[in-house]
Coordinates of C-alpha atoms in Angstrom, one line a residue:
M28 CA 0.0 0.0 -0.2
S29 CA 1.2 3.5 -0.8
E30 CA 2.3 6.0 1.7
Q31 CA -0.8 8.0 0.4
Y32 CA -3.2 5.3 1.2
P33 CA -2.0 3.3 4.0
H34 CA -5.5 1.9 4.7
A35 CA -6.7 -1.3 2.6
L36 CA -8.5 0.1 -0.7
H37 CA -11.8 -1.3 0.4
E38 CA -11.8 0.8 3.5
L39 CA -11.4 4.1 1.8
S40 CA -14.4 6.6 1.7
A41 CA -16.2 7.5 -1.3
P42 CA -14.9 11.1 -1.5
A43 CA -11.5 9.6 -0.9
L44 CA -11.8 7.3 -3.9
I45 CA -13.2 10.1 -6.1
H46 CA -10.2 12.5 -5.4
A47 CA -7.6 9.6 -6.0
F48 CA -9.3 8.7 -9.3
R49 CA -9.2 12.2 -10.4
Q50 CA -5.7 12.7 -9.4
G51 CA -4.6 9.4 -11.1
E52 CA -3.4 7.9 -7.8
L53 CA -5.7 5.0 -7.8
S54 CA -7.8 2.9 -10.5
P55 CA -11.4 1.9 -10.2
V56 CA -10.2 -1.5 -11.1
E57 CA -7.7 -2.1 -8.3
V58 CA -10.3 -0.6 -5.9
T59 CA -12.9 -3.0 -7.1
Q60 CA -10.4 -5.9 -6.9
S61 CA -9.6 -4.9 -3.3
V62 CA -13.2 -4.9 -2.4
L63 CA -13.8 -8.2 -4.3
G64 CA -10.8 -9.9 -2.3
H65 CA -12.2 -8.8 1.0
I66 CA -15.6 -10.0 0.2
E67 CA -14.1 -13.3 -0.6
R68 CA -12.6 -13.5 2.9
W69 CA -15.9 -12.5 4.7
E70 CA -18.8 -13.6 2.7
H71 CA -19.2 -17.3 3.5
H72 CA -19.3 -16.2 7.1
L73 CA -22.0 -13.3 6.5
H74 CA -24.2 -14.4 3.5
A75 CA -24.8 -10.7 3.0
L76 CA -24.8 -10.8 -0.8
Y77 CA -27.2 -11.9 -3.8
L78 CA -25.9 -11.9 -7.3
L79 CA -22.2 -11.4 -6.6
R80 CA -20.8 -11.2 -10.1
P81 CA -17.0 -10.3 -9.8
E82 CA -16.5 -10.1 -13.7
L83 CA -19.5 -8.0 -14.3
A84 CA -18.1 -5.6 -11.3
L85 CA -14.8 -5.5 -12.9
E86 CA -16.2 -4.7 -16.3
Q87 CA -18.0 -1.7 -14.8
A88 CA -14.6 -0.8 -12.9
R89 CA -12.7 -1.1 -16.5
A90 CA -15.3 1.4 -18.2
S91 CA -14.9 3.7 -15.2
E92 CA -11.0 3.5 -15.5
K93 CA -11.5 4.5 -19.3
R94 CA -13.4 7.5 -18.5
W95 CA -11.0 8.9 -15.5
K96 CA -8.4 8.5 -18.1
Q97 CA -10.1 10.5 -20.7
G98 CA -11.2 12.9 -18.0
T99 CA -15.0 12.4 -18.7
P100 CA -16.1 10.9 -15.3
L101 CA -20.0 10.5 -15.2
G102 CA -20.5 11.8 -11.7
P103 CA -19.5 11.9 -8.0
L104 CA -19.8 7.8 -7.8
D105 CA -17.8 7.0 -10.8
G106 CA -15.7 4.0 -10.0
V107 CA -17.0 3.9 -6.3
P108 CA -17.9 0.1 -5.4
L109 CA -21.4 -0.4 -3.7
T110 CA -24.0 -2.5 -3.1
I111 CA -28.1 -2.4 -3.5
K112 CA -30.7 -4.3 -1.7
D113 CA -32.4 -7.2 -3.3
N114 CA -35.9 -5.4 -3.4
I115 CA -34.5 -2.4 -5.4
A116 CA -34.9 -3.4 -9.0
T117 CA -31.8 -3.6 -11.3
Q118 CA -32.4 -4.1 -15.0
G119 CA -32.0 -7.6 -16.3
D120 CA -31.9 -9.0 -12.7
P121 CA -34.6 -11.1 -10.8
L122 CA -36.3 -9.6 -7.8
P123 CA -36.7 -12.4 -5.2
L124 CA -37.8 -9.9 -2.3
G125 CA -36.1 -12.4 0.0
T126 CA -38.6 -15.1 -0.5
A127 CA -38.7 -18.6 -2.4
A128 CA -42.2 -17.9 -3.3
V129 CA -41.5 -15.5 -6.0
E130 CA -40.7 -16.3 -9.6
L131 CA -37.3 -15.1 -10.8
T132 CA -38.4 -12.7 -13.6
P133 CA -35.9 -10.4 -14.9
M134 CA -36.5 -6.9 -14.1
L135 CA -37.3 -4.6 -17.3
A136 CA -35.8 -1.4 -15.8
D137 CA -33.7 0.0 -12.9
A138 CA -35.6 1.5 -10.0
P139 CA -34.9 5.2 -9.4
P140 CA -31.9 4.4 -6.8
A141 CA -30.4 2.1 -9.2
A142 CA -31.0 4.4 -12.1
R143 CA -29.1 7.5 -10.3
I144 CA -26.3 5.0 -9.1
R145 CA -25.8 3.8 -12.7
E146 CA -26.0 7.5 -14.2
A147 CA -23.4 8.6 -11.9
G148 CA -21.0 5.6 -12.8
G149 CA -21.0 3.5 -9.6
V150 CA -19.8 0.1 -9.5
M151 CA -22.6 -2.2 -8.7
V152 CA -20.5 -5.1 -7.1
A153 CA -23.4 -7.0 -5.9
K154 CA -27.1 -7.0 -4.3
T155 CA -27.8 -7.7 -0.6
T156 CA -30.0 -10.1 1.2
M157 CA -33.0 -9.6 3.1
P158 CA -35.9 -11.6 4.7
D159 CA -39.0 -12.7 3.0
Y160 CA -40.8 -9.6 1.7
G161 CA -38.8 -7.3 3.9
M162 CA -41.4 -8.2 6.8
L163 CA -38.7 -9.1 9.3
S164 CA -36.0 -7.4 11.4
S165 CA -33.7 -10.1 10.9
G166 CA -31.7 -11.8 8.2
L167 CA -33.9 -15.0 8.0
S168 CA -35.1 -15.7 4.7
S169 CA -36.6 -18.6 2.6
F170 CA -34.6 -17.8 -0.3
H171 CA -31.1 -16.4 0.7
K172 CA -28.8 -18.1 3.1
L173 CA -29.1 -16.8 6.8
A174 CA -27.2 -13.4 7.3
R175 CA -24.9 -12.8 10.0
N176 CA -23.6 -10.0 11.9
P177 CA -19.9 -9.3 11.6
W178 CA -19.6 -8.2 15.3
N179 CA -20.9 -11.5 16.5
L180 CA -22.0 -14.4 14.0
A181 CA -24.2 -15.8 16.2
C182 CA -26.2 -12.6 16.0
T183 CA -28.6 -11.0 13.4
P184 CA -27.5 -8.0 11.3
G185 CA -31.0 -7.0 11.6
G186 CA -33.3 -6.1 8.8
S187 CA -34.9 -6.0 6.6
S188 CA -31.8 -4.1 4.9
S189 CA -29.9 -7.3 6.4
G190 CA -27.1 -7.6 3.9
A191 CA -26.6 -4.1 3.5
G192 CA -26.1 -3.6 7.2
A193 CA -23.6 -6.5 7.4
A194 CA -21.8 -5.6 4.1
A195 CA -21.1 -1.7 5.6
A196 CA -19.9 -3.1 8.8
A197 CA -17.8 -5.7 7.2
G198 CA -16.3 -3.2 4.9
Y199 CA -17.6 -4.3 1.6
G200 CA -16.6 -0.9 0.2
P201 CA -17.8 2.4 1.3
L202 CA -21.6 2.9 0.0
H203 CA -24.8 0.5 0.4
I204 CA -28.2 1.2 0.0
G205 CA -31.3 -0.2 1.8
T206 CA -35.0 0.6 2.3
D207 CA -37.2 1.5 5.4
I208 CA -40.8 1.2 6.1
G209 CA -40.8 0.8 9.8
G210 CA -37.1 0.6 10.9
S211 CA -35.5 -1.5 8.2
L212 CA -32.4 0.6 7.6
R213 CA -32.0 2.1 11.2
L214 CA -32.4 -1.3 12.9
P215 CA -29.7 -3.1 10.9
A216 CA -27.6 0.1 11.1
G217 CA -27.9 0.3 15.0
W218 CA -27.1 -3.4 15.4
C219 CA -24.1 -3.4 12.9
G220 CA -22.8 -0.1 14.4
I221 CA -23.0 1.9 11.1
F222 CA -24.5 5.1 10.1
T223 CA -27.6 5.6 8.1
L224 CA -30.3 8.1 7.3
K225 CA -34.0 7.4 6.5
P226 CA -34.9 10.5 4.7
S227 CA -37.9 12.5 4.7
L228 CA -40.5 10.7 2.8
G229 CA -39.9 11.3 -1.0
R230 CA -36.4 12.5 -0.4
I231 CA -35.1 9.5 -2.3
P232 CA -37.4 8.4 -5.2
I233 CA -38.4 4.9 -5.1
D234 CA -40.5 2.6 -7.2
P235 CA -43.0 1.1 -5.9
P236 CA -43.9 4.1 -3.6
Y237 CA -45.7 3.1 -0.4
T238 CA -46.8 5.0 2.6
G239 CA -44.0 5.4 4.9
R240 CA -41.3 3.6 2.6
A241 CA -38.1 5.2 2.0
A242 CA -34.6 4.2 0.7
G243 CA -31.6 5.4 2.2
P244 CA -27.8 5.2 2.6
M245 CA -26.0 2.7 4.7
T246 CA -22.4 3.6 5.3
R247 CA -19.7 3.5 7.9
T248 CA -19.5 7.4 8.4
V249 CA -21.8 10.5 7.9
E250 CA -19.3 11.7 5.5
D251 CA -20.3 8.7 2.9
A252 CA -23.7 9.2 3.6
A253 CA -23.7 12.7 2.9
W254 CA -21.9 11.9 -0.4
F255 CA -24.3 9.2 -1.7
M256 CA -27.2 11.6 -1.0
Q257 CA -26.0 13.9 -3.8
V258 CA -26.8 11.2 -6.2
L259 CA -29.9 9.5 -4.6
A260 CA -31.8 12.7 -3.8
R261 CA -32.3 13.3 -7.4
P262 CA -36.2 13.3 -8.4
D263 CA -37.9 10.6 -10.6
P264 CA -41.3 10.7 -11.8
R265 CA -42.2 7.0 -11.0
D266 CA -42.6 8.0 -7.3
S267 CA -45.9 9.6 -7.0
M268 CA -44.7 10.8 -3.5
S269 CA -41.2 12.2 -4.5
L270 CA -40.5 15.8 -3.4
P271 CA -39.7 18.6 -5.7
E272 CA -36.2 19.0 -6.8
Q273 CA -34.4 20.9 -4.6
D274 CA -30.8 22.2 -4.3
I275 CA -29.5 20.9 -1.2
A276 CA -25.7 21.4 0.0
W277 CA -25.0 18.0 1.0
R278 CA -21.5 18.6 1.1
E279 CA -21.9 20.9 4.0
F280 CA -22.9 18.0 6.2
D281 CA -19.9 18.9 8.5
R282 CA -20.7 22.0 10.7
G283 CA -18.6 20.7 13.5
V284 CA -19.4 20.5 17.0
D285 CA -20.7 24.2 16.9
K286 CA -24.0 22.8 15.2
L287 CA -25.3 21.5 18.6
K288 CA -24.7 25.0 20.5
G289 CA -28.2 26.0 21.3
L290 CA -30.3 23.4 19.8
R291 CA -33.2 22.2 21.8
I292 CA -32.9 18.5 21.7
G293 CA -35.7 15.9 23.1
L294 CA -34.6 12.9 24.9
L295 CA -37.0 10.3 24.4
L296 CA -36.1 6.9 26.6
E297 CA -39.3 5.1 26.4
A298 CA -41.2 4.2 23.4
G299 CA -44.6 4.0 25.0
C300 CA -45.1 0.5 23.3
G301 CA -43.4 -2.8 22.8
L302 CA -40.3 -3.9 24.5
A303 CA -38.8 -2.3 27.6
V304 CA -35.3 -0.2 26.9
E305 CA -32.6 -2.7 28.1
P306 CA -30.2 -0.9 31.0
E307 CA -27.2 -0.9 28.8
I308 CA -28.8 0.7 25.9
R309 CA -30.4 3.4 28.0
A310 CA -27.1 4.0 29.7
A311 CA -25.4 4.4 26.3
V312 CA -28.3 6.8 25.0
E313 CA -28.1 8.9 28.3
Q314 CA -24.3 9.3 27.8
A315 CA -24.8 10.3 24.3
A316 CA -27.4 13.2 25.5
R317 CA -24.6 14.5 28.2
L318 CA -22.0 14.8 25.5
M319 CA -24.5 16.9 23.4
E320 CA -25.2 19.0 26.5
R321 CA -21.4 19.5 27.1
A322 CA -21.4 20.6 23.4
G323 CA -23.8 23.3 24.1
A324 CA -27.3 21.6 23.3
V325 CA -30.0 21.8 25.6
V326 CA -31.4 18.3 26.3
L327 CA -34.9 18.1 27.5
P328 CA -36.6 14.9 28.5
M329 CA -39.9 13.6 26.3
Q330 CA -42.7 11.7 27.5
P331 CA -43.7 8.6 25.1
F332 CA -45.9 9.5 22.5
M333 CA -46.6 6.1 20.9
T334 CA -49.3 3.7 22.3
Q335 CA -49.5 -0.2 22.2
A336 CA -52.9 0.5 20.2
M337 CA -51.0 2.7 17.4
L338 CA -48.3 -0.2 17.0
D339 CA -50.9 -2.9 17.1
G340 CA -52.9 -1.2 14.5
M341 CA -50.0 -0.9 12.0
D342 CA -49.2 -4.4 12.7
H343 CA -52.6 -5.7 12.0
F344 CA -53.0 -3.7 8.8
W345 CA -49.7 -5.0 7.5
R346 CA -50.7 -8.5 8.4
M347 CA -54.0 -8.0 6.3
R348 CA -51.8 -6.6 3.6
S349 CA -49.7 -9.4 3.6
H350 CA -52.8 -12.0 3.8
V351 CA -54.2 -10.5 0.5
D352 CA -50.8 -10.9 -1.2
M353 CA -50.3 -14.4 -0.1
K354 CA -54.0 -15.4 -1.1
A355 CA -53.1 -14.5 -4.4
L356 CA -50.3 -17.1 -4.2
S357 CA -50.6 -20.6 -5.6
P358 CA -50.6 -23.3 -2.5
A359 CA -47.2 -24.6 -3.7
S360 CA -45.7 -20.8 -3.8
K361 CA -47.3 -19.9 -0.3
A362 CA -45.8 -22.9 1.1
R363 CA -42.3 -22.0 0.1
V364 CA -42.7 -18.6 2.2
L365 CA -41.2 -18.7 5.6
P366 CA -43.4 -20.3 8.1
Y367 CA -43.2 -17.4 10.7
I368 CA -44.5 -15.0 8.0
R369 CA -47.2 -17.3 6.7
Q370 CA -48.5 -17.4 10.4
W371 CA -48.5 -13.7 10.7
A372 CA -50.3 -13.0 7.7
D373 CA -52.8 -15.8 8.0
S374 CA -53.8 -14.5 11.6
A375 CA -55.6 -11.8 9.7
E376 CA -58.0 -13.8 8.0
G377 CA -60.8 -13.4 10.4
M378 CA -60.5 -9.5 10.5
S379 CA -63.7 -7.4 9.8
G380 CA -63.8 -4.6 7.5
E381 CA -64.2 -2.4 10.7
A382 CA -61.4 -3.9 12.4
V383 CA -59.1 -3.4 9.1
F384 CA -60.3 0.3 9.0
K385 CA -59.7 1.0 12.7
A386 CA -56.2 -0.6 12.2
A387 CA -55.3 1.4 9.4
S388 CA -56.6 4.7 11.3
Q389 CA -53.3 4.1 13.5
F390 CA -51.0 5.2 11.1
H391 CA -52.6 8.7 11.0
A392 CA -52.8 8.8 14.6
T393 CA -49.2 7.8 14.9
R394 CA -48.2 10.5 12.5
V395 CA -50.1 13.4 14.4
A396 CA -48.8 12.2 17.6
A397 CA -45.1 12.1 16.4
V398 CA -45.4 15.4 14.8
T399 CA -47.0 16.9 17.9
A400 CA -44.5 15.5 20.4
C401 CA -41.5 16.6 18.4
N402 CA -42.7 20.2 17.6
P403 CA -41.3 22.0 20.8
F404 CA -37.7 20.4 19.5
D405 CA -35.1 21.0 17.0
Y406 CA -34.1 17.2 17.0
V407 CA -34.9 14.2 18.8
I408 CA -32.7 11.5 20.2
S409 CA -33.5 8.1 21.6
P410 CA -32.5 4.4 21.2
T411 CA -32.6 2.9 17.7
S412 CA -34.0 -0.2 19.3
P413 CA -34.8 -1.1 22.8
V414 CA -32.7 -4.4 22.4
P415 CA -29.4 -5.3 21.0
A416 CA -28.6 -7.8 18.1
F417 CA -30.5 -11.2 18.9
A418 CA -30.0 -14.7 17.9
A419 CA -29.4 -15.0 13.9
E420 CA -31.9 -17.9 13.6
L421 CA -34.7 -15.8 15.1
A422 CA -37.4 -14.0 13.2
S423 CA -37.6 -11.2 15.5
P424 CA -36.6 -10.5 19.3
T425 CA -39.6 -12.1 20.6
N426 CA -39.7 -14.8 17.9
D427 CA -43.6 -14.7 18.1
P428 CA -45.4 -14.1 14.9
L429 CA -48.1 -12.6 17.1
R430 CA -46.0 -10.3 18.6
P431 CA -43.6 -9.3 15.7
L432 CA -43.1 -5.7 16.0
E433 CA -42.2 -4.9 19.6
H434 CA -39.0 -3.5 19.1
I435 CA -40.0 -0.8 16.3
G436 CA -41.7 1.6 18.6
F437 CA -38.8 4.3 18.3
T438 CA -38.4 3.8 14.6
V439 CA -41.9 3.3 13.0
P440 CA -43.3 6.8 14.0
F441 CA -40.9 8.6 11.9
N442 CA -42.0 6.6 8.8
M443 CA -45.4 7.6 9.3
S444 CA -44.5 11.4 10.1
E445 CA -42.5 11.5 7.1
Q446 CA -39.4 12.8 9.1
P447 CA -35.8 12.5 8.7
A448 CA -34.2 10.1 11.3
A449 CA -30.8 8.7 11.3
S450 CA -29.0 5.9 13.4
I451 CA -25.3 6.2 14.5
N452 CA -23.4 4.0 16.9
C453 CA -23.2 5.5 20.4
G454 CA -21.7 2.7 22.5
Y455 CA -21.3 -1.2 22.9
T456 CA -23.0 -3.6 25.3
R457 CA -21.0 -5.7 27.7
S458 CA -20.9 -8.5 25.0
G459 CA -19.3 -6.1 22.5
L460 CA -22.4 -5.6 20.3
P461 CA -23.2 -2.1 18.9
I462 CA -25.9 0.3 20.3
G463 CA -27.6 2.5 17.8
L464 CA -28.7 6.1 18.6
Q465 CA -31.5 7.5 16.6
I466 CA -31.5 11.3 15.7
A467 CA -34.7 12.6 14.1
G468 CA -35.3 16.0 12.8
R469 CA -38.2 18.1 11.2
R470 CA -39.9 16.9 8.1
F471 CA -37.6 18.0 5.1
D472 CA -34.7 18.6 7.5
D473 CA -32.5 15.9 6.1
L474 CA -29.2 18.1 5.9
G475 CA -29.8 19.2 9.6
V476 CA -30.0 15.6 10.6
L477 CA -26.7 14.8 8.9
Q478 CA -25.0 17.9 10.4
V479 CA -26.2 16.7 14.1
S480 CA -25.2 13.1 13.4
R481 CA -21.6 14.5 12.1
A482 CA -21.3 16.5 15.4
F483 CA -22.1 13.6 17.4
E484 CA -19.8 11.4 15.5
L485 CA -17.1 13.9 16.4
I486 CA -17.8 13.9 20.4
R487 CA -18.9 10.2 20.8
D488 CA -16.8 7.9 22.9
A489 CA -14.0 6.0 21.4
Q490 CA -15.0 3.5 18.7
R491 CA -13.8 0.0 18.6
P492 CA -12.0 -1.3 15.4
W493 CA -14.3 -2.6 12.7
P494 CA -14.6 -6.5 12.7
Q495 CA -12.3 -8.5 10.6
P496 CA -12.8 -11.7 9.0
P497 CA -12.5 -14.8 11.1
S498 CA -9.3 -16.7 10.5
E499 CA -9.8 -19.1 7.8
A500 CA -8.1 -21.7 10.2
L501 CA -11.2 -21.4 12.5
H502 CA -14.4 -23.3 12.0
H503 CA -16.9 -21.3 10.3
V504 CA -20.8 -21.3 10.5
D505 CA -22.4 -21.7 7.5

């Protein structure tokens, strides 16, 4: 490794790579080769990837190398290795949605995030794994191999952006993209110790759009996420909920620690529903609050605004949605769906129209409650999850399909309120598992959330080294 780049190439940030390509100090080909080599050492432990095709990745890298030599790069991702979640369509590739029940039909077009990445010259190294239909916060899937957490292979990376969280923590290049409808970006980010931003609804166009659904960057640093947003936040008419084009200064994500001075920050330590916050997680979030106070923020306690009725209503509505989807499957196809998901969806069969309406009304109730509770504050901090990463083989922390969402009380309200919310590492359990801090802002203040996250990144307690692949001499879990 040269003196200019003492770290392994797969660990370099996207801005550092672009600078090196521009200066002719590195080639996209050698960087992609480094990422592929690192993946080879890790992947049989993690099962984070789908459609890993080294030759196709190297073909993209060679095309990028040629553009850089000619001085005609396509954009701020040209030559940067990255991954895309299974459920974000890429032209010519099947879209299994994490389940063995889906026919593997090649997609006719790139979904908006994939299109923006391709237009900007990103090197798509692979797609990343997810659970059946994205309806679990774990890496358990009837189609993909069981995804695992780099910090502890016995634990889940979370979900539904399972592979993306594991890939980012393991160092499969700097940039990864996932999706989130109730916490599917932030939960794996928190459990894998990485950074993510679930943006304001419509900030990153997605197809198909759905109430509360967002795509977002998953990275090791705030800087890489901000860099990625330059590309991902461009408009696309296919998303009927996409926001108007706006010139946001994403590169001004770093306002230093001074960003915190004078901010009114709400501290939410109880979700008001679901599982109780474990003491180690509460302590880590309280320590984060103290650090922000020392930096000049005014941190004030918040009362819980979610209720169990809100969480149960959203759960029951989603059960009915999945029940309807599965009724459209042939018996043979439905039998291939993960049993936990089948049992969860089938439990809605006897719901009346009135019950479905009442369940659906909890989405709006959640939105109103979240916005009202957050109004007095500039930002709100909380645990990302009440519990740390759980056993990889479990579908959820409770492992009970009739209590499946007890861990999303902190994350799901910000999907429904359309507010931006990030997760950033703020500590570790005694066993060494990462603990996520959620930072939520007002609707459309995506850049502000990045700036507050960057300020915390500068003042947080020392971070542990990123996990490395287990020795090949050791027995590994398949």
